[in-house]
PDB file of C-alpha atoms in Angstrom:
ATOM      1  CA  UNK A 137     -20.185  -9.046 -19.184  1.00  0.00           C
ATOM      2  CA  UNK A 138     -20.885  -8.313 -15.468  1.00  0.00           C
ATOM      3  CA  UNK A 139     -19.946 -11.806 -14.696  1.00  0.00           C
ATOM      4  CA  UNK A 140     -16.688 -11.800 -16.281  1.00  0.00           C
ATOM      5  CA  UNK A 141     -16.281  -8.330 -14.340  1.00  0.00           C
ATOM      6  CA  UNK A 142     -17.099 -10.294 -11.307  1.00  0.00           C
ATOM      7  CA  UNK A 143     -14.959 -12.911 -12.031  1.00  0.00           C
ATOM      8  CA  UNK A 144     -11.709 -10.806 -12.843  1.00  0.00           C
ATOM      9  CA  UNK A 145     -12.388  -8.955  -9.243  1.00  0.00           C
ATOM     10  CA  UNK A 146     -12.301 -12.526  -8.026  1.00  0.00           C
ATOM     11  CA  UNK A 147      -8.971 -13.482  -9.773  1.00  0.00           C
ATOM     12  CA  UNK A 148      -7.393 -10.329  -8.773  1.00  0.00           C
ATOM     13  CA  UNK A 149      -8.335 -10.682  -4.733  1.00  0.00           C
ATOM     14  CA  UNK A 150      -7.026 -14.137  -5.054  1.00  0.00           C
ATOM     15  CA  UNK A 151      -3.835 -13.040  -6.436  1.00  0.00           C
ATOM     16  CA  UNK A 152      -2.959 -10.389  -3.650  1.00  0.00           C
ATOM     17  CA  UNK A 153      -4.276 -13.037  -0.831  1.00  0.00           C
ATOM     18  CA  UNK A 154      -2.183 -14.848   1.339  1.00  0.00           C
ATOM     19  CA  UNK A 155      -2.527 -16.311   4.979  1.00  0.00           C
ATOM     20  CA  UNK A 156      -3.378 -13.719   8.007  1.00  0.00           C
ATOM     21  CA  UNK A 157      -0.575 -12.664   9.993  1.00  0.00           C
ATOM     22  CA  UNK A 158      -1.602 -12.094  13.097  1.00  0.00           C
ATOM     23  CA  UNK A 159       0.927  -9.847  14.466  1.00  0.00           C
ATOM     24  CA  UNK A 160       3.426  -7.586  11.575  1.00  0.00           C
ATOM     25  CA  UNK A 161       6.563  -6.259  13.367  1.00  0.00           C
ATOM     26  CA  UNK A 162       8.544  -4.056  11.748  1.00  0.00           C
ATOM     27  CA  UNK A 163      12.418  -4.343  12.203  1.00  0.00           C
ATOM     28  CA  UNK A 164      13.543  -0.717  11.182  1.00  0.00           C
ATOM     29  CA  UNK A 165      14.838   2.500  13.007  1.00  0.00           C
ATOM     30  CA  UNK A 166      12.165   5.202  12.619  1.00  0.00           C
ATOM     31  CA  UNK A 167      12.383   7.284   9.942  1.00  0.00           C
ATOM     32  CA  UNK A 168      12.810  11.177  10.837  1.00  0.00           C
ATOM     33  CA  UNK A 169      11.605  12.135   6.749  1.00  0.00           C
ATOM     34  CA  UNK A 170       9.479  15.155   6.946  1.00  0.00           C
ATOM     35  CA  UNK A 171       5.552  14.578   6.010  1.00  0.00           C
ATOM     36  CA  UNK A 172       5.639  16.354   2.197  1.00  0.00           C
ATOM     37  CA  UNK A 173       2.086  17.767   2.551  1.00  0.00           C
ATOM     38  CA  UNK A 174       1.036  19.923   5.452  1.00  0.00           C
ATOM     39  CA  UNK A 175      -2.660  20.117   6.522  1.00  0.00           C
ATOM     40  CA  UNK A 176      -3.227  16.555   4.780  1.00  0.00           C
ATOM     41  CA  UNK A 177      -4.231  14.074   7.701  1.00  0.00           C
ATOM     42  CA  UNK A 178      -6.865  12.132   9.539  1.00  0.00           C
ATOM     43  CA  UNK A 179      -8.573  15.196  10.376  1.00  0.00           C
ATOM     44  CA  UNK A 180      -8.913  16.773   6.420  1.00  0.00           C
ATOM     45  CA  UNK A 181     -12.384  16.152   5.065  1.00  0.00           C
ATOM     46  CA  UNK A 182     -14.118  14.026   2.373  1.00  0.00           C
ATOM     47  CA  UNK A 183     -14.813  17.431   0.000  1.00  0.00           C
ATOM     48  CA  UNK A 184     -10.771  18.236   0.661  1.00  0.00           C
ATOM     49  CA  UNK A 185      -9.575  14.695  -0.373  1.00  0.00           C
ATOM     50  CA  UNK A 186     -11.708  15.069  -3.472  1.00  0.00           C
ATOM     51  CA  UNK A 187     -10.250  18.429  -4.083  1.00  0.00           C
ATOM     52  CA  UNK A 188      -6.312  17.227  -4.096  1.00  0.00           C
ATOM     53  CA  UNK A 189      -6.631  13.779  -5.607  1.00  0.00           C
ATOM     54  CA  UNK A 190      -7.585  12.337  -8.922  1.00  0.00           C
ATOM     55  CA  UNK A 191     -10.606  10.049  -9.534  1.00  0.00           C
ATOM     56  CA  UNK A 192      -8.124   7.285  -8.897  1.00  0.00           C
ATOM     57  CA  UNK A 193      -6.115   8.053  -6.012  1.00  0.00           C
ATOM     58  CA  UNK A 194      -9.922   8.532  -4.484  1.00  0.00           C
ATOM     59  CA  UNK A 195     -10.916   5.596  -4.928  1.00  0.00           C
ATOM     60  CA  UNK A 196      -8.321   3.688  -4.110  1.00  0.00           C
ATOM     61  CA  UNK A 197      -7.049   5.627  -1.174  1.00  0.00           C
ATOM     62  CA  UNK A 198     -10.442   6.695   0.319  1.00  0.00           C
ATOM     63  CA  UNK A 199     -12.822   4.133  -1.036  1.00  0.00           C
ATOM     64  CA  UNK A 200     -10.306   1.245  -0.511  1.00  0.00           C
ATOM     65  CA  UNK A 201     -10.495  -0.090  -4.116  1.00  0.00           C
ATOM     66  CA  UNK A 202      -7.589  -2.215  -5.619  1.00  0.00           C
ATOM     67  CA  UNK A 203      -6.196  -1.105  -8.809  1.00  0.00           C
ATOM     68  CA  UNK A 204      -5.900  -3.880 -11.649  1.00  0.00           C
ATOM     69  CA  UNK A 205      -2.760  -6.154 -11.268  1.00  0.00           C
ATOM     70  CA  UNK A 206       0.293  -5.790 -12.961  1.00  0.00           C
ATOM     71  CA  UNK A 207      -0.652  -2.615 -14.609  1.00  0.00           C
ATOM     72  CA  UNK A 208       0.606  -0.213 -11.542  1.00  0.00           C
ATOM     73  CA  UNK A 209       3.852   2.315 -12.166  1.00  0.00           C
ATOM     74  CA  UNK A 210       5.541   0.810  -9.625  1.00  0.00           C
ATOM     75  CA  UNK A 211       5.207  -2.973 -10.108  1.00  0.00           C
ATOM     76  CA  UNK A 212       8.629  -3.837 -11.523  1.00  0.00           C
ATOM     77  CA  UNK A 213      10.347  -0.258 -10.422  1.00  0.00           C
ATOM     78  CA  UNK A 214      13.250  -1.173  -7.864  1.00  0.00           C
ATOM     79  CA  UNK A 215      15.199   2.490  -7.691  1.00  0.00           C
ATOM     80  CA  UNK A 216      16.775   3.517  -4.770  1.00  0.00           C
ATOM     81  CA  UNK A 217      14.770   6.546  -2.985  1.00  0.00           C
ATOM     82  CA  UNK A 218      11.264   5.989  -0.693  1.00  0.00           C
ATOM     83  CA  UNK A 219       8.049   5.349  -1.074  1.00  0.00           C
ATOM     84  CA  UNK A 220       5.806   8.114   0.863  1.00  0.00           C
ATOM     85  CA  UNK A 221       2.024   7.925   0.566  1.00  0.00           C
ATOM     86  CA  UNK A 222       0.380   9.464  -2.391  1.00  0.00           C
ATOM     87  CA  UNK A 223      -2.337  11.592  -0.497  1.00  0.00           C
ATOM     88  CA  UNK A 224      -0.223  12.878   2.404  1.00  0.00           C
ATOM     89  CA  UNK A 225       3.756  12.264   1.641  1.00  0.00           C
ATOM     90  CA  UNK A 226       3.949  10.532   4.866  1.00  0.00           C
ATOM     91  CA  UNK A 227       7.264   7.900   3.997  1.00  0.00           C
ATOM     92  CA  UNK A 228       6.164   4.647   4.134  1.00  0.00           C
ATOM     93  CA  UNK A 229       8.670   2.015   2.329  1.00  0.00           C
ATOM     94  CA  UNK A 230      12.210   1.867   1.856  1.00  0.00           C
ATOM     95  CA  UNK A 231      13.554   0.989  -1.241  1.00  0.00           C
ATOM     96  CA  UNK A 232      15.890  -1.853   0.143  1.00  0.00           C
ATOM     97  CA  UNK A 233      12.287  -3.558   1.522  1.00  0.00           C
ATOM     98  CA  UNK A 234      10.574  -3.645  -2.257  1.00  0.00           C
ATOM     99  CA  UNK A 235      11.293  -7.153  -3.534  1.00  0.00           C
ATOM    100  CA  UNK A 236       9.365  -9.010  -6.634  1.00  0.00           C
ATOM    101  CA  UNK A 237       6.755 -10.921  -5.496  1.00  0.00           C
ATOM    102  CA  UNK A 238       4.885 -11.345  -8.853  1.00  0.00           C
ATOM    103  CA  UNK A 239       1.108 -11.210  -7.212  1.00  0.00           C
ATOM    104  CA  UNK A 240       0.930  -7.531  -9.513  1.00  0.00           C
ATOM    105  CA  UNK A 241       1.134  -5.100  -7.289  1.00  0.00           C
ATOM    106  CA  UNK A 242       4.556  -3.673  -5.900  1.00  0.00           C
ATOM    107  CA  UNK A 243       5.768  -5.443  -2.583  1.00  0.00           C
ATOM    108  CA  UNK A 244       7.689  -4.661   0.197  1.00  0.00           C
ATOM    109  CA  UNK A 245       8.632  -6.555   3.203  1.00  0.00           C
ATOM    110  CA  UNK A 246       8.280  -3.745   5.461  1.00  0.00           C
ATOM    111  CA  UNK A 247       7.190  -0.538   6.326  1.00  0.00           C
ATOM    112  CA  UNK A 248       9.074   2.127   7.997  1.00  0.00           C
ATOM    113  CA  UNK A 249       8.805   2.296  11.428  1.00  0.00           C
ATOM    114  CA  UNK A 250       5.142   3.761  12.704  1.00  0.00           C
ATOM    115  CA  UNK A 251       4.555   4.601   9.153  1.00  0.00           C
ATOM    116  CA  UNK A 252       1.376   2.562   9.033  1.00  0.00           C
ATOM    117  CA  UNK A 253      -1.594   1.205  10.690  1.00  0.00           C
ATOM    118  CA  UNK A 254      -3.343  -2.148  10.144  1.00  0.00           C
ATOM    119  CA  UNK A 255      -7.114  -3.420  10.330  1.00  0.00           C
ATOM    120  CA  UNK A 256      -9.038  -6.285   9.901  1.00  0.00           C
ATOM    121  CA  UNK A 257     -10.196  -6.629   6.645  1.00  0.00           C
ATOM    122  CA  UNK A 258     -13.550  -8.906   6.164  1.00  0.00           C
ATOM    123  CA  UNK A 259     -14.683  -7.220   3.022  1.00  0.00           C
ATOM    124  CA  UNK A 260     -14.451  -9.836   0.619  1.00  0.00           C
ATOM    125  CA  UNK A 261     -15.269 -13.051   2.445  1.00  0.00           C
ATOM    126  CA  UNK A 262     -12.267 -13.606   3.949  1.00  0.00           C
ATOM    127  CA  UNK A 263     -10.328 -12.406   6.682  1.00  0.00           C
ATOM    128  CA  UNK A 264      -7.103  -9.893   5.839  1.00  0.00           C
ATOM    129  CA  UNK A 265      -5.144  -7.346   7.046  1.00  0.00           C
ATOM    130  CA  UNK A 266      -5.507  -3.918   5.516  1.00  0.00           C
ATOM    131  CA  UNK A 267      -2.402  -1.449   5.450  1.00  0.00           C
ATOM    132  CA  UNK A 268      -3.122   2.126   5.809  1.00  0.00           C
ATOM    133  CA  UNK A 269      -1.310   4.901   6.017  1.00  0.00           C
ATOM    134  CA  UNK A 270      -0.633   6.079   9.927  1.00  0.00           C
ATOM    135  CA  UNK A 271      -1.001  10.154   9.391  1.00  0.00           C
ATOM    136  CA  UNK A 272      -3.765  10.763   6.593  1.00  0.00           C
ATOM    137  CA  UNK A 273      -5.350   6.954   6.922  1.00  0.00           C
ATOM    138  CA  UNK A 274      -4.885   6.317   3.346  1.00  0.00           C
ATOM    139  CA  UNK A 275      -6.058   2.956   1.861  1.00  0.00           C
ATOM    140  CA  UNK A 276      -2.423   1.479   1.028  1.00  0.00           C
ATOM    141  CA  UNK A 277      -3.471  -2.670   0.269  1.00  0.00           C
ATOM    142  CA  UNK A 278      -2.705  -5.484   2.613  1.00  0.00           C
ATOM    143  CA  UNK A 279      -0.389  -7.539   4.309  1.00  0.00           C
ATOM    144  CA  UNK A 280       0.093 -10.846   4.030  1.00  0.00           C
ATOM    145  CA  UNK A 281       2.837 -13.595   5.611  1.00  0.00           C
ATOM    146  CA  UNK A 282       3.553 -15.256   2.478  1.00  0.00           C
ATOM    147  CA  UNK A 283       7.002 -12.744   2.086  1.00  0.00           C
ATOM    148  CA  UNK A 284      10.670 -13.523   1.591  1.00  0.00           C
ATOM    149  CA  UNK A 285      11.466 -16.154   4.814  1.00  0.00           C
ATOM    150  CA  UNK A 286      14.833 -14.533   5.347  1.00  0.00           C
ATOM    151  CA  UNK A 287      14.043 -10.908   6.009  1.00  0.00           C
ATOM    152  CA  UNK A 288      10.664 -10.406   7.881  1.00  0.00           C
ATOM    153  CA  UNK A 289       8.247 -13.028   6.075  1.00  0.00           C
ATOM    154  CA  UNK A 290       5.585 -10.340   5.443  1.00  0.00           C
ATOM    155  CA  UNK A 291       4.640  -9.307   1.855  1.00  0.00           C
ATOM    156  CA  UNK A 292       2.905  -5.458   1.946  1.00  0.00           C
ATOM    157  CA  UNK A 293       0.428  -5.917  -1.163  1.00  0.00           C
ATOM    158  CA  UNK A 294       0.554  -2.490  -2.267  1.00  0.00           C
ATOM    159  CA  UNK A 295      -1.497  -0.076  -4.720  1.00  0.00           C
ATOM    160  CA  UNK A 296       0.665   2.101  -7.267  1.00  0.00           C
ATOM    161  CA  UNK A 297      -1.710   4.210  -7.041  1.00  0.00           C
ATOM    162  CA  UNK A 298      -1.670   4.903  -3.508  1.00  0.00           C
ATOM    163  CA  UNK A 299       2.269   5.791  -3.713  1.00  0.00           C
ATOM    164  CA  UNK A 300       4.677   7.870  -4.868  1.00  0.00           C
ATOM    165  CA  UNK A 301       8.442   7.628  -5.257  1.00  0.00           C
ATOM    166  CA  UNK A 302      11.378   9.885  -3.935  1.00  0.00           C
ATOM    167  CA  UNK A 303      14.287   8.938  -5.895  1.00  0.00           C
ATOM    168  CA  UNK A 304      17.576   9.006  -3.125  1.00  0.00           C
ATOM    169  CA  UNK A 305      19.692  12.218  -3.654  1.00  0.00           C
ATOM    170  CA  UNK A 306      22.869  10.873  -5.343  1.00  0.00           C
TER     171      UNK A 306
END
C-alpha cells in the first residue's frame, strides 16, 4: 500500500511538471480589487491560520501540499469573475487567463499584476518554481513554461483548494 501511495505522489508531480522558466512576466494592468480579508497576511501566525482554515486549505496553503489531480472544484470551471486566494482574498487570476491544460489542476496563463511571488522549488528532486500568494504567502502550486505559445507561454499549476471564485457582477 505505501508504495502505491508513493507511486501515485510520483504520477501526480509528474503530471503538474513542466520545464523551469526562468523569468515569468506578467502582461496585465494591476488590479485595484480590494484584499477580502483584513488582518490575514504575512505577518498572521501559525495558531491564526489554523483557526480560519480547514484541515485542507492548511495543508495545502501552509504546508505546501498538492491536492489530488482532477478532483479540484475548479478544474473544468471557466466562469467569468476572479480568482482571489483562499486564505487572504488577495485577487490573483483573471478569468480570461484560465485555459484547459488537462495536467488536473486549474490553469491560468497569468497572474494579476504583483498578485504573486515565486520561489525555487527543490522539494521533490527537481527544480520548479513555486507560486505563492504576494500578501498572506499562501502556497498557490507552480509555474511552468509549457502554457498556450500565443498568450504568455506560462501555465500557473494551481490548487482548488488554495482558491476561491468571485463570479463578475452581471
Amino acid at each position: 500500500m505505501k508504495k502505491i501511495m508513493m507511486l501515485m505522489a510520483v504520477l501526480s508531480l509528474a503530471a503538474c511538471q513542466g520545464q523551469e522558466k526562468k523569468k515569468v512576466e506578467a502582461k496585465e494592468e494591476t488590479s485595484k480589487l480590494p484584499v477580502k480579508k483584513e488582518g490575514l497576511d504575512m505577518k498572521t501566525t501559525d495558531a491564526e491560520w489554523r483557526k480560519v482554515l480547514t484541515e485542507e486549505e492548511y495543508a495545502i496553503l501552509r504546508q505546501k501540499a498538492t491536492e489530488r489531480p482532477f478532483t479540484g472544484e475548479y478544474y473544468k470551471h471557466f466562469e467569468k469573475g476572479v480568482y482571489v486566494c483562499a486564505a487572504c482574498g488577495n485577487p490573483l487570476f483573471k478569468s480570461d487567463a484560465k485555459f484547459d491544460s488537462s495536467c488536473g489542476w486549474p490553469s491560468f496563463d497569468q497572474a494579476i499584476d504583483r498578485s504573486v511571488i515565486y520561489k525555487e522549488d527543490k522539494s521533490v528532486g527537481m527544480t520548479r518554481t513555486e507560486v505563492m500568494c504576494a500578501n498572506c504567502g499562501g502556497h498557490l502550486g507552480h509555474v511552468f513554461d509549457d502554457g498556450p505559445e500565443e498568450t504568455t507561454g506560462n501555465r500557473f499549476c494551481t490548487n482548488s483548494v488554495s482558491i476561491k471564485f468571485i463570479p463578475a457582477k452581471k
